Structures are given as C-alpha cells and as structure tokens.
C-alpha cells in the first residue's frame, strides 16, 4: 500500500497519474464528443471529459466507502484507531483526484475565463486537510469511520454531472419534467450524503463516547472537529444554493407555467366570444 514513505499510499500516485490519462483518453474519443450537441464549443467538450473523470472517481470513492463502513464491526472496533488499508487508500485517491482537478480549474480560468471560487476554495481546503491527514494521522489515528463517511459525500456528484450534460442539450431538458426529477434526486442525495452524513458522524461518535451528538465533535480532537465542521458548513451553503434553484425550477414549471397556460386558454375563449 505504501511507496516512498508510509505517508504516501499508492492510490495517491494512481490518482495523480491515472486520472489525467483517463482525461486525455476521453478527449480523443468521438463517442464522448457526440454526447453534447454539435454546436458545443471547446470549453464544453473539455468540461465534459473532466466531469466524466469526476463521476468515475466519485463512484470509486462511494463504493469503497460503503464497503469500508459495511464490513467493519464498529461495535468492537474503535472509530478512530482501527487500522485498514482502505483508509489511506481513500484519502490518497481523493488527494490525487482533487490535485489534478484543481489544475483543471486553474487551466479553465486561464483558457476560457470561467471558474468557481467556491469550488476552488473547497478543493484547496480538502487538499490541505488530506495532506495533513497523510502526514500526521495515517499511522496512529487513521479514523476509518470518519474517512468512510466523508467518502460517501461523493455520492451526489454523478447526478450533478448528469444534470449538466442534460442541461447542455438545450431548452428541451429545461422545459421537461425530467429536469425536476433530476433536480429533486440531486437535492435529496446531496442532503443525505453531505449534511445528514455529517450529523450521523456526530451521532455515532456520541454513542461511542456516551455523550450527545452535539458534544461529540469537541471530544475527538481538533483535527477531526475542524475537518467535519468546515465540511458541514460548506455543504450547507452549497445545499442552500441547490434548494433555491430547485424551488425556482419547480415553481416555474408547475405553477407559473400552469397559470400561463390557463391565461392562454382563457384568452382564447374570450377571443372566440368576441367573434
């Protein structure tokens, strides 16, 4: 599992090399280009390949996180000190992916003049946290339960990117009921894996320590408290943005549009009466 030093898992090396290779491979594939409309510009094609890489990474992280959480007997193994090679594997892979994705964000700003400050801040924060974890915590206090739960936060990412692909195909998707279904799935999944999941970590730790869930973060050490608290508030901000978009989308589709149709029908009936 280790290479160079005990703090550098092979998954880190793999994330830094295999993900860029996958991206380069996707850029050369015609079937990838055919996913978007023919008029899609270079930036969208570039973005699509990156989103496919992100979805592959998220699927690996989610599947491995579920396996870790489901196969360990947490009633007899400590949440913080239990050692399994899956823990540094997950952190290394996340660090490798986020590092190359941050390079993509920088390139996107330079080449296309677009980028998200929130995404950049999120990436840098998680990169620093992951690097600190591999440097200071891997050997003595790996925290497998926390890493497993944090890995599940990737669960909503493929839905997010699938929505982007559908939106890139124009007004047909924007004006369809499918958009509301995908938006709802994203909103619910995001809340479950990123906000409820953080809360559940507090519940599990509190049960282990015999305290209430809101007391637990202050008893597990500053490194976990800072990480989980920061992630929680960042995820709440993002979820509120998604919720605002969802409310607007549902209101427009089911209420404003319905009123518009009724008005058109009423106007048509009035015109016939005048005739």
Coordinates of C-alpha atoms in Angstrom, one line a residue:
X1 CA 0.0 0.0 0.0
X2 CA 2.9 2.4 0.7
X3 CA 5.5 3.8 -1.6
X4 CA 8.4 6.2 -0.8
X5 CA 7.2 6.6 2.8
X6 CA 4.4 5.2 5.0
X7 CA 2.5 8.5 4.4
X8 CA 2.2 8.2 0.6
X9 CA -0.3 5.5 -0.5
X10 CA -0.2 4.1 -4.0
X11 CA -3.7 5.5 -4.5
X12 CA -2.2 9.0 -4.4
X13 CA 0.3 8.2 -7.1
X14 CA -2.5 6.5 -9.1
X15 CA -4.8 9.5 -8.7
X16 CA -2.1 11.9 -9.9
X17 CA -1.4 9.7 -13.0
X18 CA -4.4 7.6 -14.0
X19 CA -7.0 10.4 -13.8
X20 CA -5.1 12.7 -16.2
X21 CA -4.5 9.7 -18.5
X22 CA -8.2 8.9 -18.4
X23 CA -9.0 12.6 -19.2
X24 CA -6.6 12.5 -22.2
X25 CA -8.2 9.3 -23.4
X26 CA -11.7 10.7 -23.2
X27 CA -10.7 13.9 -25.1
X28 CA -9.8 11.7 -28.1
X29 CA -13.0 9.7 -28.2
X30 CA -15.7 10.6 -30.7
X31 CA -18.4 9.0 -28.6
X32 CA -17.6 11.5 -25.9
X33 CA -17.9 14.4 -28.3
X34 CA -21.2 13.0 -29.6
X35 CA -22.8 13.3 -26.1
X36 CA -23.1 17.1 -26.4
X37 CA -24.8 18.9 -29.3
X38 CA -22.8 19.5 -32.5
X39 CA -22.6 23.3 -31.7
X40 CA -20.9 22.7 -28.3
X41 CA -17.7 24.7 -28.1
X42 CA -14.3 23.6 -27.0
X43 CA -14.8 24.6 -23.4
X44 CA -17.9 22.4 -23.0
X45 CA -16.1 19.5 -24.6
X46 CA -13.2 20.0 -22.3
X47 CA -15.5 20.3 -19.3
X48 CA -17.4 17.1 -20.3
X49 CA -14.3 14.9 -20.2
X50 CA -13.4 16.4 -16.8
X51 CA -16.9 15.6 -15.5
X52 CA -16.7 12.0 -16.6
X53 CA -13.4 11.6 -14.7
X54 CA -15.1 13.2 -11.7
X55 CA -18.0 10.7 -11.9
X56 CA -15.6 7.8 -12.2
X57 CA -13.7 9.0 -9.2
X58 CA -16.9 9.6 -7.2
X59 CA -18.2 6.1 -8.0
X60 CA -15.0 4.5 -6.8
X61 CA -14.9 6.6 -3.6
X62 CA -18.6 5.9 -2.8
X63 CA -18.4 2.2 -3.4
X64 CA -15.2 1.8 -1.4
X65 CA -16.6 4.0 1.4
X66 CA -19.8 1.8 1.6
X67 CA -17.7 -1.3 1.7
X68 CA -15.5 0.0 4.5
X69 CA -18.5 1.1 6.6
X70 CA -20.4 -2.1 6.0
X71 CA -17.7 -4.7 6.5
X72 CA -16.2 -3.5 9.8
X73 CA -17.8 -4.3 13.1
X74 CA -17.9 -0.9 14.7
X75 CA -19.3 -2.2 17.9
X76 CA -16.0 -3.9 18.7
X77 CA -13.5 -1.8 16.7
X78 CA -12.6 1.8 17.5
X79 CA -13.9 4.5 15.2
X80 CA -10.6 6.4 15.3
X81 CA -7.8 3.8 15.8
X82 CA -9.0 0.8 13.8
X83 CA -6.5 0.2 11.0
X84 CA -7.4 -0.9 7.5
X85 CA -5.5 -0.2 4.2
X86 CA -8.8 1.2 2.8
X87 CA -8.5 4.3 4.9
X88 CA -5.2 5.7 3.4
X89 CA -6.4 4.4 0.0
X90 CA -9.5 6.6 0.1
X91 CA -7.6 9.7 1.4
X92 CA -4.8 9.2 -1.1
X93 CA -7.2 8.8 -4.1
X94 CA -9.2 11.9 -3.0
X95 CA -6.0 13.9 -2.7
X96 CA -4.7 12.8 -6.1
X97 CA -8.0 13.5 -7.8
X98 CA -8.5 16.9 -6.2
X99 CA -5.0 17.9 -7.1
X100 CA -5.4 17.2 -10.8
X101 CA -8.9 18.7 -10.7
X102 CA -7.6 21.9 -9.2
X103 CA -5.1 22.1 -12.1
X104 CA -8.1 21.8 -14.4
X105 CA -9.8 24.7 -12.6
X106 CA -6.8 26.9 -13.0
X107 CA -6.5 26.0 -16.7
X108 CA -10.2 26.7 -17.2
X109 CA -9.8 30.2 -15.8
X110 CA -6.8 30.9 -18.0
X111 CA -8.0 29.3 -21.2
X112 CA -11.8 30.1 -21.0
X113 CA -12.1 32.9 -18.4
X114 CA -14.5 30.9 -16.3
X115 CA -14.3 29.2 -12.9
X116 CA -15.9 28.8 -9.5
X117 CA -14.3 30.5 -6.5
X118 CA -16.4 28.2 -4.2
X119 CA -15.1 25.1 -5.9
X120 CA -11.6 26.3 -5.8
X121 CA -11.8 27.1 -2.1
X122 CA -13.4 23.6 -1.5
X123 CA -10.6 21.9 -3.4
X124 CA -7.8 23.7 -1.7
X125 CA -9.4 23.1 1.8
X126 CA -9.8 19.4 1.2
X127 CA -6.3 19.1 -0.4
X128 CA -4.7 20.7 2.7
X129 CA -6.8 18.5 5.0
X130 CA -6.0 15.3 3.1
X131 CA -2.3 16.2 3.0
X132 CA -2.3 16.9 6.8
X133 CA -4.1 13.6 7.4
X134 CA -1.5 11.6 5.4
X135 CA 1.4 13.4 7.1
X136 CA 0.2 13.3 10.7
X137 CA -2.6 10.8 11.3
X138 CA -2.2 7.8 9.0
X139 CA -0.1 5.6 11.3
X140 CA -1.5 6.1 14.8
X141 CA -5.0 7.6 14.4
X142 CA -6.4 6.8 10.9
X143 CA -10.1 7.5 11.7
X144 CA -11.6 4.9 9.3
X145 CA -15.2 5.6 10.2
X146 CA -14.8 9.3 9.5
X147 CA -13.0 8.7 6.2
X148 CA -15.7 6.2 5.2
X149 CA -18.5 8.7 5.9
X150 CA -16.7 11.5 4.2
X151 CA -16.2 9.3 1.1
X152 CA -19.9 9.0 0.8
X153 CA -20.1 12.7 0.1
X154 CA -19.1 11.8 -3.4
X155 CA -22.5 10.0 -3.9
X156 CA -24.3 13.1 -5.4
X157 CA -21.5 14.0 -7.8
X158 CA -22.5 11.8 -10.7
X159 CA -26.1 13.1 -10.5
X160 CA -24.7 16.7 -10.6
X161 CA -22.7 16.0 -13.7
X162 CA -25.5 14.0 -15.4
X163 CA -27.7 17.1 -14.9
X164 CA -25.1 19.3 -16.5
X165 CA -25.0 17.0 -19.6
X166 CA -28.8 17.2 -19.9
X167 CA -28.8 20.9 -19.5
X168 CA -26.2 21.3 -22.2
X169 CA -28.7 19.8 -24.7
X170 CA -30.8 23.0 -24.5
X171 CA -34.3 24.0 -23.8
X172 CA -35.8 20.6 -24.4
X173 CA -34.4 19.5 -21.0
X174 CA -35.1 22.8 -19.2
X175 CA -38.8 22.6 -20.1
X176 CA -39.2 18.9 -19.2
X177 CA -40.4 17.1 -16.2
X178 CA -37.2 15.1 -16.3
X179 CA -35.3 18.2 -15.1
X180 CA -37.5 18.4 -12.0
X181 CA -36.9 14.7 -11.3
X182 CA -33.1 15.0 -11.7
X183 CA -33.0 18.3 -9.6
X184 CA -35.0 16.6 -6.8
X185 CA -32.7 13.5 -6.9
X186 CA -29.7 15.8 -6.6
X187 CA -31.2 17.8 -3.8
X188 CA -32.2 14.8 -1.7
X189 CA -29.0 12.8 -2.4
X190 CA -26.8 15.8 -1.6
X191 CA -28.6 16.4 1.7
X192 CA -28.5 12.8 2.7
X193 CA -24.8 12.1 2.0
X194 CA -23.3 15.5 2.8
X195 CA -25.4 17.0 5.6
X196 CA -27.2 14.1 7.2
X197 CA -24.0 12.1 6.9
X198 CA -22.0 14.7 8.8
X199 CA -24.7 14.7 11.5
X200 CA -24.7 11.0 11.7
X201 CA -20.9 11.0 12.3
X202 CA -21.7 13.0 15.5
X203 CA -24.4 10.6 16.5
X204 CA -22.1 7.6 16.1
X205 CA -19.2 9.2 17.9
X206 CA -21.5 10.4 20.7
X207 CA -22.9 6.8 21.1
X208 CA -19.3 5.5 21.3
X209 CA -18.3 8.1 23.9
X210 CA -21.6 8.1 25.8
X211 CA -22.4 11.8 25.1
X212 CA -25.0 13.7 23.0
X213 CA -24.2 14.1 19.2
X214 CA -23.6 17.8 19.5
X215 CA -21.0 17.3 22.2
X216 CA -19.1 14.6 20.3
X217 CA -17.1 16.8 17.9
X218 CA -15.4 18.6 20.9
X219 CA -14.2 15.3 22.3
X220 CA -12.5 13.7 19.3
X221 CA -9.6 16.1 18.8
X222 CA -9.2 19.4 16.9
X223 CA -8.1 17.7 13.7
X224 CA -11.5 15.9 13.2
X225 CA -13.5 18.8 14.7
X226 CA -12.1 21.3 12.3
X227 CA -12.5 19.0 9.3
X228 CA -16.1 17.9 9.9
X229 CA -17.3 21.4 11.0
X230 CA -15.8 23.1 7.9
X231 CA -17.1 20.4 5.6
X232 CA -20.6 20.7 7.2
X233 CA -21.0 24.4 6.8
X234 CA -19.6 24.4 3.2
X235 CA -22.0 21.6 2.3
X236 CA -24.9 23.5 3.9
X237 CA -24.1 26.6 1.8
X238 CA -24.0 24.5 -1.4
X239 CA -27.2 22.7 -0.5
X240 CA -29.0 26.0 0.1
X241 CA -27.9 27.1 -3.4
X242 CA -29.3 23.9 -4.8
X243 CA -32.5 24.3 -2.8
X244 CA -33.0 27.9 -4.1
X245 CA -32.5 26.6 -7.7
X246 CA -34.9 23.7 -7.0
X247 CA -37.7 26.0 -5.6
X248 CA -37.4 28.3 -8.6
X249 CA -37.4 25.4 -11.1
X250 CA -40.4 23.7 -9.5
X251 CA -42.3 27.0 -9.1
X252 CA -41.7 28.0 -12.7
X253 CA -42.6 24.6 -14.2
X254 CA -45.6 23.6 -12.1
X255 CA -47.2 27.0 -11.0
X256 CA -46.1 29.9 -13.2
X257 CA -46.3 27.8 -16.4
X258 CA -49.7 26.4 -15.3
X259 CA -51.0 29.9 -14.8
X260 CA -49.7 30.9 -18.2
X261 CA -51.5 28.0 -19.8
X262 CA -54.7 28.9 -18.1
X263 CA -54.4 32.5 -19.1
X264 CA -53.8 31.4 -22.8
X265 CA -56.9 29.2 -22.6
X266 CA -58.9 32.0 -21.1
X267 CA -57.7 34.5 -23.6
X268 CA -58.5 32.1 -26.5
X269 CA -62.0 31.6 -25.1
X270 CA -62.6 35.3 -24.8
X271 CA -61.4 35.9 -28.3
X272 CA -63.9 33.3 -29.6
X273 CA -66.7 35.0 -27.7
X274 CA -65.9 38.4 -29.3
X275 CA -66.0 36.8 -32.7

